[in-house]
Amino acid sequence: QAKEAGRNVIRFFDPKMQTSIETRAAIEKDLRIALEQHQFKLYYQLQVDVAGRPQGVEALSRWVHPTRGMVSPLQFIPLAEENGMIIFIGLWVLETACRQLVAWQENPATRNLRLAINVSARQFRQPDFVAQVQAELLRTGADPAKLELELTESMVLENVEETIRKMTELKALGVRFSMDDFGTGYSSLSYLKRLPLDQIKIDQSFVRDIATDQNDAAIVQTIIAMAHNLGLEVIAEGVETEVQRAFLEQRGCRAYQGYLFGRPQPVEELERSLLP
Ligand code: C2E
Ligand code: MG
Ligand code: MG
Ligand code: MG
């Protein structure tokens, strides 16, 4: 590694860099025991329709580290992808989400909520991924139509044929699919129309300056039109202001997720805001 870096080898002596390498190694080590120590928690963020009514939630993983406190998934998910822990974390997310759906099925205020989970590339590539989802649905009794799997463009592109096959098998079980972070990957219309998708999520990077940046506005408008032409639902991520929401609605996007409607929060807090 140092050799490959060539004359950039000096960066290994940068104290800041050294710390981050050490931190990374320490976090990686801790990650291996985090699951068995029950240090992960799912937070839930609301998704609302055009009338502001809750239509679903996205489950977002949180790692409550015993000494570091809350570690961001942006930090630990890539590490878990690398060392393979993501497979076990992914299974835990799937199981926890299915159990949550069953609990929500009991109550009229939560019964109709969909629950979306993020699926990592490595998890999806597991040969028995379809069987794992099926087994978890059966074991818990969760309604498959309420479970939504979020995929990303890059993981789909890794192997389009295998992806289509697995998605088709999961669709047959009744599960929904949503394309996360749409617009940030190498979208190709030719494969997009072949995927059995239900929804596209407009990435928050396009939403942020939607009202002031003409390029972002044009991209968002194009994504919405394309989704509609393909018969897909569309939801915008990272909606923080009413100006952004109104702009999106005006252009035909009728579902929203973002701080304007609620932050990701523990299930107790989410329920407190939903239950009468
Ligand atoms: P994502 O799936 O695109 O999730 C949306 C991210 O945007 C979340 O960050 C959420 O907290 C944040 N967000 C939501 N509304 C707003 C807003 O209005 N403004 C801003 N600035 N941000 C907003 P989070 O929770 O830090 O998760 C980051 C990423 O980590 C996720 O992006 C997802 O790719 C990944 N991730 C999280 N949990 C899991 C998991 O259980 N499994 C896998 N494979 N990946 C996960
Ligand atoms: Mg997501
Ligand atoms: Mg996203
Ligand atoms: Mg993202």
PDB file of C-alpha atoms in Angstrom, residues 33-268:
ATOM      1  CA  ILE A  33     -18.969  -7.451  18.387  1.00  0.00           C
ATOM      2  CA  ALA A  34     -21.543  -4.667  18.044  1.00  0.00           C
ATOM      3  CA  LEU A  35     -24.352  -6.960  16.917  1.00  0.00           C
ATOM      4  CA  GLU A  36     -24.022  -9.514  19.679  1.00  0.00           C
ATOM      5  CA  GLN A  37     -23.763  -6.654  22.189  1.00  0.00           C
ATOM      6  CA  HIS A  38     -27.053  -5.209  20.853  1.00  0.00           C
ATOM      7  CA  GLN A  39     -25.485  -1.873  20.028  1.00  0.00           C
ATOM      8  CA  PHE A  40     -27.493  -1.305  16.859  1.00  0.00           C
ATOM      9  CA  LYS A  41     -30.816   0.451  16.810  1.00  0.00           C
ATOM     10  CA  LEU A  42     -33.242   1.291  14.038  1.00  0.00           C
ATOM     11  CA  TYR A  43     -34.427   4.855  13.700  1.00  0.00           C
ATOM     12  CA  TYR A  44     -37.505   5.617  11.633  1.00  0.00           C
ATOM     13  CA  GLN A  45     -38.135   8.584   9.368  1.00  0.00           C
ATOM     14  CA  LEU A  46     -41.605   9.478   8.122  1.00  0.00           C
ATOM     15  CA  GLN A  47     -42.591   9.623   4.476  1.00  0.00           C
ATOM     16  CA  VAL A  48     -45.705  11.680   3.776  1.00  0.00           C
ATOM     17  CA  ASP A  49     -48.110  12.103   0.887  1.00  0.00           C
ATOM     18  CA  VAL A  50     -49.151  15.350  -0.752  1.00  0.00           C
ATOM     19  CA  ALA A  51     -51.687  16.024   2.011  1.00  0.00           C
ATOM     20  CA  GLY A  52     -49.029  15.533   4.686  1.00  0.00           C
ATOM     21  CA  ARG A  53     -50.433  12.170   5.711  1.00  0.00           C
ATOM     22  CA  PRO A  54     -47.924   9.499   6.765  1.00  0.00           C
ATOM     23  CA  GLN A  55     -47.603   6.841   4.054  1.00  0.00           C
ATOM     24  CA  GLY A  56     -44.494   5.065   5.206  1.00  0.00           C
ATOM     25  CA  VAL A  57     -41.223   5.185   7.064  1.00  0.00           C
ATOM     26  CA  GLU A  58     -37.617   4.469   6.223  1.00  0.00           C
ATOM     27  CA  ALA A  59     -35.608   2.465   8.722  1.00  0.00           C
ATOM     28  CA  LEU A  60     -32.122   3.892   9.230  1.00  0.00           C
ATOM     29  CA  SER A  61     -29.497   2.070  11.257  1.00  0.00           C
ATOM     30  CA  ARG A  62     -27.799   3.677  14.211  1.00  0.00           C
ATOM     31  CA  TRP A  63     -24.823   2.330  16.094  1.00  0.00           C
ATOM     32  CA  VAL A  64     -24.725   3.396  19.714  1.00  0.00           C
ATOM     33  CA  HIS A  65     -21.089   2.757  20.497  1.00  0.00           C
ATOM     34  CA  PRO A  66     -20.316   2.277  24.208  1.00  0.00           C
ATOM     35  CA  THR A  67     -17.633   4.985  24.254  1.00  0.00           C
ATOM     36  CA  ARG A  68     -17.872   6.876  20.947  1.00  0.00           C
ATOM     37  CA  GLY A  69     -21.604   7.462  21.183  1.00  0.00           C
ATOM     38  CA  MET A  70     -23.621   7.553  18.012  1.00  0.00           C
ATOM     39  CA  VAL A  71     -21.648   6.428  14.954  1.00  0.00           C
ATOM     40  CA  SER A  72     -23.076   7.504  11.602  1.00  0.00           C
ATOM     41  CA  PRO A  73     -24.075   4.827   9.098  1.00  0.00           C
ATOM     42  CA  LEU A  74     -22.073   6.807   6.553  1.00  0.00           C
ATOM     43  CA  GLN A  75     -19.078   5.747   8.640  1.00  0.00           C
ATOM     44  CA  PHE A  76     -19.861   2.179   9.637  1.00  0.00           C
ATOM     45  CA  ILE A  77     -21.863   0.829   6.679  1.00  0.00           C
ATOM     46  CA  PRO A  78     -18.903   1.089   4.255  1.00  0.00           C
ATOM     47  CA  LEU A  79     -16.651  -0.613   6.836  1.00  0.00           C
ATOM     48  CA  ALA A  80     -19.236  -3.325   7.388  1.00  0.00           C
ATOM     49  CA  GLU A  81     -19.447  -3.792   3.613  1.00  0.00           C
ATOM     50  CA  GLU A  82     -15.703  -4.319   3.508  1.00  0.00           C
ATOM     51  CA  ASN A  83     -15.394  -6.812   6.348  1.00  0.00           C
ATOM     52  CA  GLY A  84     -18.601  -8.671   5.553  1.00  0.00           C
ATOM     53  CA  MET A  85     -20.412  -7.709   8.780  1.00  0.00           C
ATOM     54  CA  ILE A  86     -23.040  -6.008   6.606  1.00  0.00           C
ATOM     55  CA  ILE A  87     -24.534  -9.418   5.906  1.00  0.00           C
ATOM     56  CA  PHE A  88     -25.336  -9.954   9.577  1.00  0.00           C
ATOM     57  CA  ILE A  89     -26.334  -6.333  10.123  1.00  0.00           C
ATOM     58  CA  GLY A  90     -28.572  -6.556   7.062  1.00  0.00           C
ATOM     59  CA  LEU A  91     -30.273  -9.668   8.408  1.00  0.00           C
ATOM     60  CA  TRP A  92     -30.809  -7.971  11.743  1.00  0.00           C
ATOM     61  CA  VAL A  93     -32.346  -4.937   9.985  1.00  0.00           C
ATOM     62  CA  LEU A  94     -34.626  -7.214   7.966  1.00  0.00           C
ATOM     63  CA  GLU A  95     -35.772  -9.120  11.025  1.00  0.00           C
ATOM     64  CA  THR A  96     -36.261  -6.006  13.150  1.00  0.00           C
ATOM     65  CA  ALA A  97     -38.202  -4.283  10.367  1.00  0.00           C
ATOM     66  CA  CYS A  98     -40.483  -7.292   9.842  1.00  0.00           C
ATOM     67  CA  ARG A  99     -41.208  -7.481  13.578  1.00  0.00           C
ATOM     68  CA  GLN A 100     -41.962  -3.770  13.608  1.00  0.00           C
ATOM     69  CA  LEU A 101     -44.403  -4.185  10.726  1.00  0.00           C
ATOM     70  CA  VAL A 102     -46.223  -6.926  12.622  1.00  0.00           C
ATOM     71  CA  ALA A 103     -46.472  -4.711  15.706  1.00  0.00           C
ATOM     72  CA  TRP A 104     -47.850  -1.877  13.557  1.00  0.00           C
ATOM     73  CA  GLN A 105     -50.387  -4.163  11.904  1.00  0.00           C
ATOM     74  CA  GLU A 106     -52.243  -4.276  15.244  1.00  0.00           C
ATOM     75  CA  ASN A 107     -53.081  -0.582  15.313  1.00  0.00           C
ATOM     76  CA  PRO A 108     -55.292   1.374  12.866  1.00  0.00           C
ATOM     77  CA  ALA A 109     -53.003   4.420  13.191  1.00  0.00           C
ATOM     78  CA  THR A 110     -49.979   2.491  11.939  1.00  0.00           C
ATOM     79  CA  ARG A 111     -51.541  -0.395  10.016  1.00  0.00           C
ATOM     80  CA  ASN A 112     -51.162   1.156   6.569  1.00  0.00           C
ATOM     81  CA  LEU A 113     -47.563   2.286   6.949  1.00  0.00           C
ATOM     82  CA  ARG A 114     -44.997   0.873   4.574  1.00  0.00           C
ATOM     83  CA  LEU A 115     -41.568   0.205   5.966  1.00  0.00           C
ATOM     84  CA  ALA A 116     -38.511   0.691   3.774  1.00  0.00           C
ATOM     85  CA  ILE A 117     -35.108  -0.797   4.534  1.00  0.00           C
ATOM     86  CA  ASN A 118     -31.789  -0.130   2.831  1.00  0.00           C
ATOM     87  CA  VAL A 119     -30.249  -3.166   1.218  1.00  0.00           C
ATOM     88  CA  SER A 120     -26.508  -3.172   0.656  1.00  0.00           C
ATOM     89  CA  ALA A 121     -24.895  -4.540  -2.495  1.00  0.00           C
ATOM     90  CA  ARG A 122     -23.090  -7.297  -0.677  1.00  0.00           C
ATOM     91  CA  GLN A 123     -26.266  -8.396   1.085  1.00  0.00           C
ATOM     92  CA  PHE A 124     -28.266  -8.411  -2.141  1.00  0.00           C
ATOM     93  CA  ARG A 125     -25.537 -10.421  -3.881  1.00  0.00           C
ATOM     94  CA  GLN A 126     -25.842 -13.251  -1.348  1.00  0.00           C
ATOM     95  CA  PRO A 127     -27.022 -16.334  -3.252  1.00  0.00           C
ATOM     96  CA  ASP A 128     -29.770 -16.940  -0.689  1.00  0.00           C
ATOM     97  CA  PHE A 129     -30.947 -13.340  -0.301  1.00  0.00           C
ATOM     98  CA  VAL A 130     -34.398 -14.079  -1.731  1.00  0.00           C
ATOM     99  CA  ALA A 131     -34.769 -17.084   0.573  1.00  0.00           C
ATOM    100  CA  GLN A 132     -33.703 -14.972   3.559  1.00  0.00           C
ATOM    101  CA  VAL A 133     -36.362 -12.368   2.878  1.00  0.00           C
ATOM    102  CA  GLN A 134     -38.989 -15.042   2.333  1.00  0.00           C
ATOM    103  CA  ALA A 135     -38.029 -16.851   5.533  1.00  0.00           C
ATOM    104  CA  GLU A 136     -38.195 -13.654   7.573  1.00  0.00           C
ATOM    105  CA  LEU A 137     -41.602 -12.741   6.167  1.00  0.00           C
ATOM    106  CA  LEU A 138     -42.924 -16.208   7.012  1.00  0.00           C
ATOM    107  CA  ARG A 139     -41.333 -16.339  10.441  1.00  0.00           C
ATOM    108  CA  THR A 140     -42.694 -12.971  11.521  1.00  0.00           C
ATOM    109  CA  GLY A 141     -45.956 -12.916   9.588  1.00  0.00           C
ATOM    110  CA  ALA A 142     -45.251  -9.442   8.199  1.00  0.00           C
ATOM    111  CA  ASP A 143     -47.296  -8.314   5.198  1.00  0.00           C
ATOM    112  CA  PRO A 144     -44.887  -8.418   2.210  1.00  0.00           C
ATOM    113  CA  ALA A 145     -46.782  -5.571   0.520  1.00  0.00           C
ATOM    114  CA  LYS A 146     -45.726  -3.295   3.384  1.00  0.00           C
ATOM    115  CA  LEU A 147     -42.039  -4.145   3.088  1.00  0.00           C
ATOM    116  CA  GLU A 148     -40.040  -1.981   0.709  1.00  0.00           C
ATOM    117  CA  LEU A 149     -36.470  -2.741  -0.274  1.00  0.00           C
ATOM    118  CA  GLU A 150     -34.294   0.233  -1.233  1.00  0.00           C
ATOM    119  CA  LEU A 151     -31.642  -0.541  -3.813  1.00  0.00           C
ATOM    120  CA  THR A 152     -29.100   1.780  -5.410  1.00  0.00           C
ATOM    121  CA  GLU A 153     -28.233   2.227  -9.054  1.00  0.00           C
ATOM    122  CA  SER A 154     -24.639   1.098  -8.624  1.00  0.00           C
ATOM    123  CA  MET A 155     -25.577  -2.217  -7.013  1.00  0.00           C
ATOM    124  CA  VAL A 156     -28.129  -2.910  -9.711  1.00  0.00           C
ATOM    125  CA  LEU A 157     -25.532  -2.247 -12.394  1.00  0.00           C
ATOM    126  CA  GLU A 158     -23.042  -4.718 -10.898  1.00  0.00           C
ATOM    127  CA  ASN A 159     -25.015  -7.517 -12.486  1.00  0.00           C
ATOM    128  CA  VAL A 160     -28.210  -6.460 -14.194  1.00  0.00           C
ATOM    129  CA  GLU A 161     -29.426  -9.953 -15.112  1.00  0.00           C
ATOM    130  CA  GLU A 162     -28.973 -11.358 -11.620  1.00  0.00           C
ATOM    131  CA  THR A 163     -30.621  -8.256 -10.170  1.00  0.00           C
ATOM    132  CA  ILE A 164     -33.662  -8.591 -12.418  1.00  0.00           C
ATOM    133  CA  ARG A 165     -33.985 -12.280 -11.556  1.00  0.00           C
ATOM    134  CA  LYS A 166     -33.840 -11.663  -7.793  1.00  0.00           C
ATOM    135  CA  MET A 167     -36.125  -8.667  -7.940  1.00  0.00           C
ATOM    136  CA  THR A 168     -38.655 -10.652  -9.974  1.00  0.00           C
ATOM    137  CA  GLU A 169     -38.614 -13.471  -7.417  1.00  0.00           C
ATOM    138  CA  LEU A 170     -39.083 -10.995  -4.580  1.00  0.00           C
ATOM    139  CA  LYS A 171     -41.861  -9.189  -6.452  1.00  0.00           C
ATOM    140  CA  ALA A 172     -43.640 -12.551  -6.670  1.00  0.00           C
ATOM    141  CA  LEU A 173     -43.619 -12.592  -2.857  1.00  0.00           C
ATOM    142  CA  GLY A 174     -45.311  -9.182  -2.892  1.00  0.00           C
ATOM    143  CA  VAL A 175     -42.371  -7.042  -1.751  1.00  0.00           C
ATOM    144  CA  ARG A 176     -41.938  -3.469  -3.040  1.00  0.00           C
ATOM    145  CA  PHE A 177     -38.822  -1.933  -4.564  1.00  0.00           C
ATOM    146  CA  SER A 178     -37.558   1.608  -4.431  1.00  0.00           C
ATOM    147  CA  MET A 179     -34.483   3.035  -6.167  1.00  0.00           C
ATOM    148  CA  ASP A 180     -32.553   5.074  -3.593  1.00  0.00           C
ATOM    149  CA  ASP A 181     -30.418   8.150  -4.287  1.00  0.00           C
ATOM    150  CA  PHE A 182     -31.743   8.304  -7.823  1.00  0.00           C
ATOM    151  CA  GLY A 183     -29.744  10.477 -10.176  1.00  0.00           C
ATOM    152  CA  THR A 184     -26.402  10.064  -8.438  1.00  0.00           C
ATOM    153  CA  GLY A 185     -25.405   6.837 -10.188  1.00  0.00           C
ATOM    154  CA  TYR A 186     -25.018   5.884 -13.805  1.00  0.00           C
ATOM    155  CA  SER A 187     -28.681   5.599 -14.640  1.00  0.00           C
ATOM    156  CA  SER A 188     -29.450   4.054 -17.942  1.00  0.00           C
ATOM    157  CA  LEU A 189     -32.996   4.233 -19.176  1.00  0.00           C
ATOM    158  CA  SER A 190     -32.643   0.944 -21.012  1.00  0.00           C
ATOM    159  CA  TYR A 191     -32.116  -1.080 -17.832  1.00  0.00           C
ATOM    160  CA  LEU A 192     -34.377   1.037 -15.675  1.00  0.00           C
ATOM    161  CA  LYS A 193     -37.439   0.039 -17.665  1.00  0.00           C
ATOM    162  CA  ARG A 194     -36.534  -3.640 -17.261  1.00  0.00           C
ATOM    163  CA  LEU A 195     -36.426  -3.519 -13.451  1.00  0.00           C
ATOM    164  CA  PRO A 196     -39.615  -4.362 -11.561  1.00  0.00           C
ATOM    165  CA  LEU A 197     -39.435  -1.146  -9.537  1.00  0.00           C
ATOM    166  CA  ASP A 198     -42.300   0.525  -7.714  1.00  0.00           C
ATOM    167  CA  GLN A 199     -40.705   3.820  -6.783  1.00  0.00           C
ATOM    168  CA  ILE A 200     -37.813   6.168  -7.404  1.00  0.00           C
ATOM    169  CA  LYS A 201     -36.328   8.335  -4.659  1.00  0.00           C
ATOM    170  CA  ILE A 202     -34.976  11.650  -5.879  1.00  0.00           C
ATOM    171  CA  ASP A 203     -31.625  12.133  -4.173  1.00  0.00           C
ATOM    172  CA  GLN A 204     -31.421  14.922  -1.634  1.00  0.00           C
ATOM    173  CA  SER A 205     -28.481  16.540  -3.433  1.00  0.00           C
ATOM    174  CA  PHE A 206     -30.904  17.677  -6.173  1.00  0.00           C
ATOM    175  CA  VAL A 207     -33.554  18.797  -3.717  1.00  0.00           C
ATOM    176  CA  ARG A 208     -31.309  21.039  -1.627  1.00  0.00           C
ATOM    177  CA  ASP A 209     -31.035  23.954  -4.083  1.00  0.00           C
ATOM    178  CA  ILE A 210     -34.051  23.099  -6.173  1.00  0.00           C
ATOM    179  CA  ALA A 211     -35.555  26.558  -5.851  1.00  0.00           C
ATOM    180  CA  THR A 212     -32.387  28.469  -6.750  1.00  0.00           C
ATOM    181  CA  ASP A 213     -30.317  26.208  -9.004  1.00  0.00           C
ATOM    182  CA  GLN A 214     -31.783  25.885 -12.489  1.00  0.00           C
ATOM    183  CA  ASN A 215     -29.787  22.741 -13.238  1.00  0.00           C
ATOM    184  CA  ASP A 216     -31.075  20.958 -10.151  1.00  0.00           C
ATOM    185  CA  ALA A 217     -34.602  22.087 -10.951  1.00  0.00           C
ATOM    186  CA  ALA A 218     -34.262  20.730 -14.491  1.00  0.00           C
ATOM    187  CA  ILE A 219     -32.856  17.400 -13.266  1.00  0.00           C
ATOM    188  CA  VAL A 220     -35.643  16.967 -10.742  1.00  0.00           C
ATOM    189  CA  GLN A 221     -38.270  17.836 -13.327  1.00  0.00           C
ATOM    190  CA  THR A 222     -36.787  15.280 -15.716  1.00  0.00           C
ATOM    191  CA  ILE A 223     -36.683  12.551 -13.046  1.00  0.00           C
ATOM    192  CA  ILE A 224     -40.326  13.153 -12.121  1.00  0.00           C
ATOM    193  CA  ALA A 225     -41.457  13.080 -15.751  1.00  0.00           C
ATOM    194  CA  MET A 226     -39.439   9.941 -16.417  1.00  0.00           C
ATOM    195  CA  ALA A 227     -40.828   8.179 -13.343  1.00  0.00           C
ATOM    196  CA  HIS A 228     -44.366   8.995 -14.410  1.00  0.00           C
ATOM    197  CA  ASN A 229     -43.740   7.811 -17.954  1.00  0.00           C
ATOM    198  CA  LEU A 230     -42.411   4.523 -16.607  1.00  0.00           C
ATOM    199  CA  GLY A 231     -45.418   4.166 -14.307  1.00  0.00           C
ATOM    200  CA  LEU A 232     -43.323   4.573 -11.156  1.00  0.00           C
ATOM    201  CA  GLU A 233     -44.090   6.409  -7.953  1.00  0.00           C
ATOM    202  CA  VAL A 234     -41.656   9.122  -7.023  1.00  0.00           C
ATOM    203  CA  ILE A 235     -40.620  10.456  -3.626  1.00  0.00           C
ATOM    204  CA  ALA A 236     -38.200  13.277  -2.838  1.00  0.00           C
ATOM    205  CA  GLU A 237     -35.543  12.874  -0.143  1.00  0.00           C
ATOM    206  CA  GLY A 238     -34.071  15.589   2.037  1.00  0.00           C
ATOM    207  CA  VAL A 239     -37.059  17.936   1.931  1.00  0.00           C
ATOM    208  CA  GLU A 240     -36.285  20.545   4.580  1.00  0.00           C
ATOM    209  CA  THR A 241     -38.395  23.546   3.627  1.00  0.00           C
ATOM    210  CA  GLU A 242     -41.936  24.293   2.495  1.00  0.00           C
ATOM    211  CA  VAL A 243     -40.459  26.096  -0.514  1.00  0.00           C
ATOM    212  CA  GLN A 244     -38.790  22.868  -1.639  1.00  0.00           C
ATOM    213  CA  ARG A 245     -41.938  20.848  -1.007  1.00  0.00           C
ATOM    214  CA  ALA A 246     -44.184  23.245  -2.913  1.00  0.00           C
ATOM    215  CA  PHE A 247     -41.741  23.315  -5.813  1.00  0.00           C
ATOM    216  CA  LEU A 248     -41.754  19.514  -5.943  1.00  0.00           C
ATOM    217  CA  GLU A 249     -45.533  19.328  -5.736  1.00  0.00           C
ATOM    218  CA  GLN A 250     -45.908  21.835  -8.532  1.00  0.00           C
ATOM    219  CA  ARG A 251     -43.847  19.551 -10.739  1.00  0.00           C
ATOM    220  CA  GLY A 252     -45.837  16.445  -9.916  1.00  0.00           C
ATOM    221  CA  CYS A 253     -43.904  14.879  -7.027  1.00  0.00           C
ATOM    222  CA  ARG A 254     -46.492  13.907  -4.455  1.00  0.00           C
ATOM    223  CA  ALA A 255     -44.492  12.141  -1.727  1.00  0.00           C
ATOM    224  CA  TYR A 256     -41.805  13.563   0.512  1.00  0.00           C
ATOM    225  CA  GLN A 257     -39.260  12.587   3.135  1.00  0.00           C
ATOM    226  CA  GLY A 258     -37.107  15.016   5.064  1.00  0.00           C
ATOM    227  CA  TYR A 259     -36.580  17.071   8.187  1.00  0.00           C
ATOM    228  CA  LEU A 260     -39.616  19.209   7.270  1.00  0.00           C
ATOM    229  CA  PHE A 261     -41.768  16.233   8.288  1.00  0.00           C
ATOM    230  CA  GLY A 262     -39.528  14.676  10.884  1.00  0.00           C
ATOM    231  CA  ARG A 263     -36.042  13.472  11.610  1.00  0.00           C
ATOM    232  CA  PRO A 264     -35.152   9.814  11.882  1.00  0.00           C
ATOM    233  CA  GLN A 265     -36.226   8.912  15.422  1.00  0.00           C
ATOM    234  CA  PRO A 266     -36.590   5.964  17.777  1.00  0.00           C
ATOM    235  CA  VAL A 267     -39.784   3.985  17.328  1.00  0.00           C
ATOM    236  CA  GLU A 268     -41.283   5.213  20.618  1.00  0.00           C
TER     237      GLU A 268
END
